[in-house]
Amino acid sequence: MVLVAVPDNEALVRRFYEEVWNEGNVDAAEEIFAPGYVRHDLRSTRAAPGGAGMAAIAAAFRAAFPDLRMVVDLILSDGDLVAARWTSTGMFS
């Protein structure tokens, strides 16, 4: 029997907000997100896939809001599904 480590998805979400958004370590997004991940939102920009795409989005936000701080208010999870509600603050520069 081969044991495979199962990622703690809630911990990954918390790591994403702490390392990528709060600490500015945008390269960590490439460790957190699967290569096929695509962020879909209402922005008119073209979606960039994978961790590199998320890193580019985070870098642009952090450039606009250098003191950006995100607080995870609530995390809900069920199996491999995780949802987070968060609050962000920062001064545009």
Short mmCIF file of C-alpha atoms in Angstrom, two decimals, residues 3-86:
data_model
loop_
_atom_site.label_atom_id
_atom_site.label_comp_id
_atom_site.label_asym_id
_atom_site.label_seq_id
_atom_site.Cartn_x
_atom_site.Cartn_y
_atom_site.Cartn_z
CA LEU A 3 0.38 6.31 1.26
CA VAL A 4 -0.09 9.63 -0.48
CA ALA A 5 -0.03 12.85 1.50
CA VAL A 6 -3.28 14.75 1.18
CA PRO A 7 -2.86 18.52 1.34
CA ASP A 8 -4.68 20.36 4.07
CA ASN A 9 -6.74 22.59 1.80
CA GLU A 10 -7.69 25.04 4.53
CA ALA A 11 -4.00 25.43 5.39
CA LEU A 12 -3.22 26.08 1.70
CA VAL A 13 -5.84 28.83 1.57
CA ARG A 14 -4.49 30.43 4.73
CA ARG A 15 -0.94 30.15 3.37
CA PHE A 16 -2.04 31.84 0.14
CA TYR A 17 -3.48 34.87 1.95
CA GLU A 18 -0.61 35.14 4.41
CA GLU A 19 2.40 34.53 2.17
CA VAL A 20 1.23 35.84 -1.18
CA TRP A 21 -0.95 38.78 -0.17
CA ASN A 22 0.33 39.85 3.26
CA GLU A 23 4.03 39.03 2.99
CA GLY A 24 4.32 39.80 -0.73
CA ASN A 25 5.91 36.44 -1.56
CA VAL A 26 4.05 36.19 -4.87
CA ASP A 27 6.29 33.31 -6.03
CA ALA A 28 4.60 31.11 -3.41
CA ALA A 29 1.51 31.13 -5.66
CA GLU A 30 3.33 28.75 -8.01
CA GLU A 31 3.66 26.24 -5.15
CA ILE A 32 0.04 26.64 -4.05
CA PHE A 33 -1.92 26.65 -7.33
CA ALA A 34 -2.19 23.79 -9.82
CA PRO A 35 -0.82 24.45 -13.33
CA GLY A 36 -4.33 24.33 -14.82
CA TYR A 37 -5.82 26.84 -12.37
CA VAL A 38 -7.54 29.81 -14.03
CA ARG A 39 -8.91 32.74 -12.06
CA HIS A 40 -12.24 33.88 -13.45
CA ASP A 41 -13.50 37.27 -12.36
CA LEU A 42 -15.15 40.40 -13.67
CA ARG A 43 -11.95 42.18 -14.69
CA SER A 44 -11.60 42.90 -18.37
CA THR A 45 -8.05 41.57 -18.47
CA ARG A 46 -7.20 38.22 -19.98
CA ALA A 47 -6.94 35.35 -17.52
CA ALA A 48 -3.45 33.97 -16.93
CA PRO A 49 -3.41 30.31 -15.86
CA GLY A 50 -1.60 28.56 -13.05
CA GLY A 51 0.40 29.88 -10.17
CA ALA A 52 2.32 32.25 -12.45
CA GLY A 53 -0.95 33.90 -13.44
CA MET A 54 -2.00 34.29 -9.81
CA ALA A 55 1.47 35.61 -8.94
CA ALA A 56 1.14 38.27 -11.66
CA ILE A 57 -2.26 39.35 -10.32
CA ALA A 58 -0.94 39.52 -6.75
CA ALA A 59 2.15 41.48 -7.83
CA ALA A 60 -0.02 44.05 -9.63
CA PHE A 61 -2.28 44.46 -6.58
CA ARG A 62 0.70 44.78 -4.25
CA ALA A 63 2.27 47.41 -6.51
CA ALA A 64 -0.94 49.44 -6.36
CA PHE A 65 -1.45 48.84 -2.62
CA PRO A 66 2.02 48.41 -1.06
CA ASP A 67 0.61 48.24 2.48
CA LEU A 68 -2.04 45.68 1.50
CA ARG A 69 -3.30 43.54 4.36
CA MET A 70 -5.79 40.70 3.98
CA VAL A 71 -7.51 39.06 6.93
CA VAL A 72 -9.31 35.75 6.51
CA ASP A 73 -12.63 36.22 8.29
CA LEU A 74 -14.05 32.76 7.65
CA ILE A 75 -13.03 29.51 5.96
CA LEU A 76 -15.50 26.77 5.10
CA SER A 77 -14.40 23.46 3.64
CA ASP A 78 -15.89 20.19 2.53
CA GLY A 79 -13.45 17.65 1.12
CA ASP A 80 -11.44 19.32 -1.62
CA LEU A 81 -13.69 22.41 -1.74
CA VAL A 82 -12.70 25.48 0.25
CA ALA A 83 -14.32 28.91 0.40
CA ALA A 84 -12.86 31.92 2.18
CA ARG A 85 -14.36 35.24 3.16
CA TRP A 86 -11.77 37.93 3.65
#
